[in-house]
Short mmCIF file of C-alpha atoms in Angstrom, two decimals:
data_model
loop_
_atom_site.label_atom_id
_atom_site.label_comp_id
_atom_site.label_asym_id
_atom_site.label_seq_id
_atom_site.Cartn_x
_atom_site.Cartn_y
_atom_site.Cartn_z
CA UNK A 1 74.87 139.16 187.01
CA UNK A 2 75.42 139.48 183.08
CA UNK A 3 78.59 137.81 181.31
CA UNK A 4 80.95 140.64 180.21
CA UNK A 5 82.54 139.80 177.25
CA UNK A 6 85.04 142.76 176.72
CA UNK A 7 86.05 141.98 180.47
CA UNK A 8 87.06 138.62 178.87
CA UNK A 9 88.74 140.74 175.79
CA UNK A 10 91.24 143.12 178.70
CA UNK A 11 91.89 139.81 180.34
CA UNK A 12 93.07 137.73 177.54
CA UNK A 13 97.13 139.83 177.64
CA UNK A 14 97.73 138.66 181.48
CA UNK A 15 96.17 135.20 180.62
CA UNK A 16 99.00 134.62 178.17
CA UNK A 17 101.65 135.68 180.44
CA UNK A 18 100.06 133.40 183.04
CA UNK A 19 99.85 130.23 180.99
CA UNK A 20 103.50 130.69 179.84
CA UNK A 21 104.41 130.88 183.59
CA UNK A 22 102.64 128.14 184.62
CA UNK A 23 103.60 126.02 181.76
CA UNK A 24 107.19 126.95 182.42
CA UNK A 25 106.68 125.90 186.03
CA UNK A 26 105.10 122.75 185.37
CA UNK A 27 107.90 121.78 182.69
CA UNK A 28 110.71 122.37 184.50
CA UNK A 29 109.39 120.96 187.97
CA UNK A 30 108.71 118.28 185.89
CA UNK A 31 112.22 117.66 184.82
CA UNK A 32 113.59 117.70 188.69
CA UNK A 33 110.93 116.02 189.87
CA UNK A 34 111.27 112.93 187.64
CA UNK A 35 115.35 113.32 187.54
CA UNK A 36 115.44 113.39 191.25
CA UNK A 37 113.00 110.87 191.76
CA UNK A 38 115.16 108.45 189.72
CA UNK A 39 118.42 109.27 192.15
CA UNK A 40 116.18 108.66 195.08
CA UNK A 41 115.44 105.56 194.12
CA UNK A 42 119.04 104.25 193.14
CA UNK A 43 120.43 105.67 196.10
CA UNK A 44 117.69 103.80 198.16
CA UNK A 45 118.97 100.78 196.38
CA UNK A 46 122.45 101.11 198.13
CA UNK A 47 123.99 98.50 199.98
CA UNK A 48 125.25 101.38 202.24
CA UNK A 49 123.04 102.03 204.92
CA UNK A 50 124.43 105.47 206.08
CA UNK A 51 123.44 106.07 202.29
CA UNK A 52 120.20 104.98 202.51
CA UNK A 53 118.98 106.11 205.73
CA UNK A 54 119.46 109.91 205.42
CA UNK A 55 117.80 109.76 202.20
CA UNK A 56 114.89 107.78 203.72
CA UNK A 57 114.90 110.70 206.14
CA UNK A 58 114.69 113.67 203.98
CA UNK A 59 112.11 111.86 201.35
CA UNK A 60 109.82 110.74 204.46
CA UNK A 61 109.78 114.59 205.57
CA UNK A 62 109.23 115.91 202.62
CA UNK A 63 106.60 113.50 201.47
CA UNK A 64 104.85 113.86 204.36
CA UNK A 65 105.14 117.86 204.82
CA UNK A 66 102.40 120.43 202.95
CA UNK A 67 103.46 122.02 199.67
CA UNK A 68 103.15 124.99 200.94
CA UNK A 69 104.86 124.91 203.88
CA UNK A 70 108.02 123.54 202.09
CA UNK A 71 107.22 126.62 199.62
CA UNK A 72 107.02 129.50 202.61
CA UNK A 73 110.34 127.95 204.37
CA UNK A 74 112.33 128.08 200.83
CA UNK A 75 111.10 131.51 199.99
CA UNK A 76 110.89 132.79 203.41
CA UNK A 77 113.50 131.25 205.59
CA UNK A 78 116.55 130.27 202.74
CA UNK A 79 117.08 133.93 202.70
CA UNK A 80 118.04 134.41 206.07
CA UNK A 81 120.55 132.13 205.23
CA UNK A 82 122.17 134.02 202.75
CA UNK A 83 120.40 131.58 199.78
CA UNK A 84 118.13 133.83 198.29
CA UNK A 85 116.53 132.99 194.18
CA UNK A 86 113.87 134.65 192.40
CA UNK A 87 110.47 133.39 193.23
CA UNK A 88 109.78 131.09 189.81
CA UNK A 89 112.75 129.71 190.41
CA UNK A 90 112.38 128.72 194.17
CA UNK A 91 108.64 128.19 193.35
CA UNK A 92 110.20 125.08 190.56
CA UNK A 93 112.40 123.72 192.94
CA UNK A 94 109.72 123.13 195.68
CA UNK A 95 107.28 121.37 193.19
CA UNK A 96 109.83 119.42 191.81
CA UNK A 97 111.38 118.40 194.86
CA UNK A 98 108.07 117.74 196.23
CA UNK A 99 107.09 115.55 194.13
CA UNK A 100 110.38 113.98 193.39
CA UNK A 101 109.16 111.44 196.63
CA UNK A 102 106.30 110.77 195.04
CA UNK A 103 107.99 109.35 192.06
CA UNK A 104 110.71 107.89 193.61
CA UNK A 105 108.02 105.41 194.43
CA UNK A 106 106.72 105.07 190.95
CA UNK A 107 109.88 104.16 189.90
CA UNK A 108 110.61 101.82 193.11
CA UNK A 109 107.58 99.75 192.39
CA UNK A 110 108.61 99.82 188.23
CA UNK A 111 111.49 98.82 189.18
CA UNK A 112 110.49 95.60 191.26
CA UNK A 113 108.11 94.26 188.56
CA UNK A 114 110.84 93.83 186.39
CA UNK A 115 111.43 89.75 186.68
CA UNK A 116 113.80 88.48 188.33
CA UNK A 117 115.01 86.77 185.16
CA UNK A 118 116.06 89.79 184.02
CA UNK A 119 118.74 90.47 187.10
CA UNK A 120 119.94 86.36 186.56
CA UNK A 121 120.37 86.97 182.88
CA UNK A 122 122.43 90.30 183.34
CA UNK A 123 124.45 88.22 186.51
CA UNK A 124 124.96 85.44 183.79
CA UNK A 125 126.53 87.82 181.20
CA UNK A 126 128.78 89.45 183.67
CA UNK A 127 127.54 92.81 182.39
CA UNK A 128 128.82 95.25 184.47
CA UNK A 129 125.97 97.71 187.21
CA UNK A 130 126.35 100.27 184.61
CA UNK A 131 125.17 98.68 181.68
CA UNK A 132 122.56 96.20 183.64
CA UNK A 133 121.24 99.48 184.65
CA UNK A 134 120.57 101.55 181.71
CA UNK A 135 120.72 98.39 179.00
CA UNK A 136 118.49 95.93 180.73
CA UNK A 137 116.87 97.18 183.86
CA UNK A 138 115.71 100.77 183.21
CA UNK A 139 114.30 100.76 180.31
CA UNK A 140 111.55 98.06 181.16
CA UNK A 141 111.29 99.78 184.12
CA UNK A 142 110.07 102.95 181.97
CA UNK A 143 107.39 101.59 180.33
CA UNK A 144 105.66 100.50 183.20
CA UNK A 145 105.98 104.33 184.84
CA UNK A 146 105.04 106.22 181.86
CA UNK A 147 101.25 106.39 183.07
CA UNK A 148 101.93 106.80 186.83
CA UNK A 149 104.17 109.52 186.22
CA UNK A 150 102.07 110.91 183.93
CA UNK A 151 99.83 111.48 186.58
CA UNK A 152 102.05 113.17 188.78
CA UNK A 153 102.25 115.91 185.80
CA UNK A 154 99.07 116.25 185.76
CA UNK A 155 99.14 116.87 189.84
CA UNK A 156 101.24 119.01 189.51
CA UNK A 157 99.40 121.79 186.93
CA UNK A 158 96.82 121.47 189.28
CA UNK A 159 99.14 122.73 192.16
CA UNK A 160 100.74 125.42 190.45
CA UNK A 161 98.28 128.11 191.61
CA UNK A 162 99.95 127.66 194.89
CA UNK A 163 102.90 129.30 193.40
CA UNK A 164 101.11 132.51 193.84
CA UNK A 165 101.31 132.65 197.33
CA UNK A 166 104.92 133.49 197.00
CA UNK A 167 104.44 136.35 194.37
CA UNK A 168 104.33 133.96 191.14
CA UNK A 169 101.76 135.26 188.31
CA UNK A 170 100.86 132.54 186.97
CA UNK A 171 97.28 132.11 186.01
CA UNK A 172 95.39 132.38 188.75
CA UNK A 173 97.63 134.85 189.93
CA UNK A 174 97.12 136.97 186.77
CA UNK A 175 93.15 136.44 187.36
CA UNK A 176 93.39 137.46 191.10
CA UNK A 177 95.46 140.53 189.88
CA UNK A 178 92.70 141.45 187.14
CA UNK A 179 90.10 140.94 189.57
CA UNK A 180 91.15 143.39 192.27
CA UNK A 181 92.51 146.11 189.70
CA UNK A 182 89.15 146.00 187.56
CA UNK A 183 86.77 144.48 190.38
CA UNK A 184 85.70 141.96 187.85
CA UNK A 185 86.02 138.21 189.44
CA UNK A 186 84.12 136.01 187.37
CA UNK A 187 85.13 136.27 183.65
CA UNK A 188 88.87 135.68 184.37
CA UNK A 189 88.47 133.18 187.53
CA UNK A 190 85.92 130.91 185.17
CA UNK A 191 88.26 131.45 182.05
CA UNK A 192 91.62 129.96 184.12
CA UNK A 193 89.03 127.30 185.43
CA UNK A 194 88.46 126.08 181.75
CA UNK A 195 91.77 126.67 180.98
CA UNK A 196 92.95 123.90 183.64
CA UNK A 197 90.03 122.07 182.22
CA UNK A 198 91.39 121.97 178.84
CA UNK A 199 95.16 121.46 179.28
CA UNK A 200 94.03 118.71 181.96
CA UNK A 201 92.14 117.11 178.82
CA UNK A 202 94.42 117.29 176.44
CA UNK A 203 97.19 115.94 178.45
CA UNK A 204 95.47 112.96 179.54
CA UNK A 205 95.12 112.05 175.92
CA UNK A 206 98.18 112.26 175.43
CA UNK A 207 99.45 109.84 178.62
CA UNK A 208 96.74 107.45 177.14
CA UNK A 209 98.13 107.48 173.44
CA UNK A 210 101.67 106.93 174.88
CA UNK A 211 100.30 104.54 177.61
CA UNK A 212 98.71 102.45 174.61
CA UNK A 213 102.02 102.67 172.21
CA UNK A 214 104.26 101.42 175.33
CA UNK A 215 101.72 98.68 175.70
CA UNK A 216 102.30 97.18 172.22
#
């Protein structure tokens, strides 16, 4: 087996329009992941229990449910329904939604570690949920879920290949597509496995640079 550069060369086009796929799938699963992880969280904070249960419910079932089954039943089985989307966008909402358990317990726990002090000293000022929230609570909260959540990005690049089962191109889509049309397998497989490499790399430099600025 010899290394064919120009095979590299014809691949390079479709491993553009992967990466920009896959990076648009990781940003914006992302965003819903960590936005509905938040109103997981406060909702599981209710005093209401017919608030709280239901949501308990749905977050159990989806934590504790495959990717990729979640994935077939929105792409397969919403459209039967009459809720049909284009297969990026349904292919976002399932990692985000995924993962939006996972970091509803991220920001449970950052929650909790901030002090109790913290809740008495709001109490004593009579600052209203609102502000306690967002002025005093939250963002202490933050720093101490920057890294985990960081993470969870990272977990998430990693799964976006999966994406391809339901007609996504993103890279390893592109490189499966390559493959069968020009029966050439290992120059684009090995170049979107250093491609994961790198952007796995680089990103957990940058969760420890931000990890050590929080800390100061």
């Amino acid at each position: 087996m010899t290394w064919d550069w120009s095979a590299v060369r014809d691949f390079m086009p479709h491993f553009w329009d992967g990466l920009r796929v896959t990076l648009e799938a990781l940003a914006l699963g992302s965003l819903i992941s960590f936005s509905l992880g938040l109103v997981w969280t406060l909702l599981m904070r209710t005093p209401t229990r017919w608030v709280r249960w239901p949501v308990g419910v749905v977050t159990e079932f989806v934590r504790n449910t495959p990717l990729l089954v979640q994935l077939f039943f929105l792409f397969y089985v919403l459209p039967e329904w009459g809720l049909t989307f284009s297969a990026l966008t349904t292919g976002v909402f399932a990692i985000g939604l995924h993962y939006s358990t996972y970091t509803m317990q991220v920001y449970r726990a950052g929650i909790e570690a901030v002090p109790a002090g913290q809740w008495e000293a709001a109490t004593a000022l009579s600052l209203p949920a609102r502000r306690t929230w967002f002025a005093v609570i939250l963002p202490q909260a933050v720093r101490r879920v920057v890294p985990p959540l960081g993470n969870y990005v990272i977990s998430m690049l990693k799964d976006t290949p999966i994406l391809m089962s339901i007609t996504v191109l993103e890279m390893l889509g592109q490189a499966r597509l390559f493959s069968q049309q020009h029966f050439q397998f290992t120059e684009p497989v090995t170049v979107i496995g250093v491609a994961f490499i790198v952007i796995s790399y680089l990103a957990s430099l940058l969760l420890r640079t931000l990890e050590r600025r929080l800390v100061r």
